Each structure stands twice: as C-alpha cells, then as structure tokens.
mmCIF file of C-alpha atoms in Angstrom:
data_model
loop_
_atom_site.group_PDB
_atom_site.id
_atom_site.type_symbol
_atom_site.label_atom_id
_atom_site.label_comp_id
_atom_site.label_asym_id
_atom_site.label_seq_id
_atom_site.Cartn_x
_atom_site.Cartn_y
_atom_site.Cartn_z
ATOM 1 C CA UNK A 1 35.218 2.596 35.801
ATOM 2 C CA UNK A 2 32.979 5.748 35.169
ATOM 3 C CA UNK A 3 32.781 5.138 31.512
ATOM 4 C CA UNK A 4 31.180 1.767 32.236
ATOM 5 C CA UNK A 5 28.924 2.658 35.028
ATOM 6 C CA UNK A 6 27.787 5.236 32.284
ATOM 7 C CA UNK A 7 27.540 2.760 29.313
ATOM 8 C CA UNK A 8 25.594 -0.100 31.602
ATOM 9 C CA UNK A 9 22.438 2.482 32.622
ATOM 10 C CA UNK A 10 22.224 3.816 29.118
ATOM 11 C CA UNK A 11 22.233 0.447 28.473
ATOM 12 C CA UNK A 12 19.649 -0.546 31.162
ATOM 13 C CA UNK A 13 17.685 2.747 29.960
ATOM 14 C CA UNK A 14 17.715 1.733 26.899
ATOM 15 C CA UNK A 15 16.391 -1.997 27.492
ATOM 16 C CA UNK A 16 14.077 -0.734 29.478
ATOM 17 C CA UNK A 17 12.741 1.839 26.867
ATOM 18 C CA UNK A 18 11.830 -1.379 24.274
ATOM 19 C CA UNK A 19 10.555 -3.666 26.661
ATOM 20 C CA UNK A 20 7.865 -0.504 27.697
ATOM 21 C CA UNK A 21 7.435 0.353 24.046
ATOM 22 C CA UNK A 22 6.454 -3.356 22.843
ATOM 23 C CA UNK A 23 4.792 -4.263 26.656
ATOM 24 C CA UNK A 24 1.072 -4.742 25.860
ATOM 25 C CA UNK A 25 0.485 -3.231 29.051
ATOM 26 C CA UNK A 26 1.017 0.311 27.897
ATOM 27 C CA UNK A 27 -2.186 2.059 27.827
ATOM 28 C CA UNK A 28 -2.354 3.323 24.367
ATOM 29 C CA UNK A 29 -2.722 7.304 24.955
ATOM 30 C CA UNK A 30 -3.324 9.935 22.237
ATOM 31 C CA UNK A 31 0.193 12.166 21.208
ATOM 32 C CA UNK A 32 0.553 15.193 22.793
ATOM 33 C CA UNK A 33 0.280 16.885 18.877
ATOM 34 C CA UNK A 34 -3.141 16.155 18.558
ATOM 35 C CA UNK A 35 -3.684 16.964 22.556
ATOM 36 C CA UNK A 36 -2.376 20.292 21.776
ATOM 37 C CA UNK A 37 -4.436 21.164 18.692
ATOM 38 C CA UNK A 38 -7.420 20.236 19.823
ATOM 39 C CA UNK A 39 -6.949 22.647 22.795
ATOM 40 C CA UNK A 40 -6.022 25.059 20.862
ATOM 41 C CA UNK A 41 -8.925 24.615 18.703
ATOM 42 C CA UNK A 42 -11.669 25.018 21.275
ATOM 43 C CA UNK A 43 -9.484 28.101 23.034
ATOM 44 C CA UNK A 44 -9.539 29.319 19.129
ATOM 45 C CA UNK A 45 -13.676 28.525 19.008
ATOM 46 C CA UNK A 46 -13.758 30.093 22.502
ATOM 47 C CA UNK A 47 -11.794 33.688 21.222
ATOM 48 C CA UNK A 48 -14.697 33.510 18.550
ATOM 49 C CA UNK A 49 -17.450 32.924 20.679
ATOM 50 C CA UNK A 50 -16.764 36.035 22.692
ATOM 51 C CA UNK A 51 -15.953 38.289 19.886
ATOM 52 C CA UNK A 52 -19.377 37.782 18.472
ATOM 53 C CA UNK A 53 -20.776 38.451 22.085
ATOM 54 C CA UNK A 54 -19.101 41.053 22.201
ATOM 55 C CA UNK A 55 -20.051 42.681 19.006
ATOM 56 C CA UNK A 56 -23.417 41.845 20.283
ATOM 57 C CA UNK A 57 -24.118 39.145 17.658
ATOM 58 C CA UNK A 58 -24.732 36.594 20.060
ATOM 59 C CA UNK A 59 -27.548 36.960 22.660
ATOM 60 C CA UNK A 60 -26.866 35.599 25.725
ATOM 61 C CA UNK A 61 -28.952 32.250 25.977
ATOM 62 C CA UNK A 62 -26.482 31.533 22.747
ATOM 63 C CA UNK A 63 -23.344 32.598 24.337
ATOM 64 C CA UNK A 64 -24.032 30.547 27.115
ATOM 65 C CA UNK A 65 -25.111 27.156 24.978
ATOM 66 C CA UNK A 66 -22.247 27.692 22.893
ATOM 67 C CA UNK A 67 -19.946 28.061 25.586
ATOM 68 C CA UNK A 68 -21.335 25.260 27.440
ATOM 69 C CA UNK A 69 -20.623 23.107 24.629
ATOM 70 C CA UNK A 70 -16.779 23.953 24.161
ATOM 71 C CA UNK A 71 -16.417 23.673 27.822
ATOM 72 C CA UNK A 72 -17.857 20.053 27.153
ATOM 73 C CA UNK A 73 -15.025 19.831 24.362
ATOM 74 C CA UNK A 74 -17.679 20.340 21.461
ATOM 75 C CA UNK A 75 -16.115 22.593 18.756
ATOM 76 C CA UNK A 76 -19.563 23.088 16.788
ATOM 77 C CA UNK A 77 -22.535 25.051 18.645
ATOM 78 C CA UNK A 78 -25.466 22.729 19.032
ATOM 79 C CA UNK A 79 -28.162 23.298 17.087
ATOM 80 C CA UNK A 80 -32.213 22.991 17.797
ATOM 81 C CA UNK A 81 -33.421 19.507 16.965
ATOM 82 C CA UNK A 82 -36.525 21.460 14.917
ATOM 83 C CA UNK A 83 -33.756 23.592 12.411
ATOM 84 C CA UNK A 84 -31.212 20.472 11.663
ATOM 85 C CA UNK A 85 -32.383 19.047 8.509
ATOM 86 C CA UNK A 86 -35.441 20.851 8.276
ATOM 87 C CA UNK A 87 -37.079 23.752 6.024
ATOM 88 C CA UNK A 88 -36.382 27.288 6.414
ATOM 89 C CA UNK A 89 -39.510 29.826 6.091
#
C-alpha cells in the first residue's frame, strides 16, 4: 500500500515535471550558471576597481563613475564620448 502511494506521486511528480517543461507558459529565464558568473564577474571588476583606488590610481570622480557603472551591471568603465574613437595628442 506504501509502495504504491510512493510510486503514484513520483509518478504525478514526474507528469507534472514534462507538462511544465514543454508548457509554453514557462517564462523562459536565464540558468543560474550564467547568473552566477556574471555576478561574479562584476564582484571580480568591483575587487579591481578598489585596488586601483586604493593604490591611488584612480581619482575619485573615476572610482565613483566606474563604480556606478558595475552597480548598473556594466563590466567596462564608460568612457568620454570625446576619447572613444578619436585621436590621442
């Protein structure tokens, strides 16, 4: 009697489990892999960030832009429209 009761809600789990997995009503959401790298990426970027503060390579308007930007999820600092693309000297 146990055994059964056991075997029908795997069963009923496991029904459940491919009607959800082939149910266009899933919202389609990113894996957690590539959740956890990119967090670890901008806490990485963020660990560099204050290092260079605090070897007093970054001024502080710069620290601040910089760490605006990864708390905005950008990786990259962003640069002055007047030195992307343009000539140096």
């Amino acid at each position: 009697m146990i055994a059964t009761l056991i075997g029908l809600l795997i069963l009923g789990a496991l029904v459940y489990d491919i009607t959800r997995l082939f149910g266009s009503e899933e919202p389609r959401r990113p894996p957690l892999a590539r959740l956890r790298g990119r967090r670890a990426a901008l806490e990485a970027a963020e660990l560099r960030v204050v290092g260079l503060r605090l070897h007093h390579r970054l001024d502080r308007a710069a620290y601040q832009q910089r760490m605006s930007g990864l708390a905005q999820g950008r990786r990259t600092p962003v640069r002055p429209a007047s030195t992307v693309g343009g000539r140096h000297g």
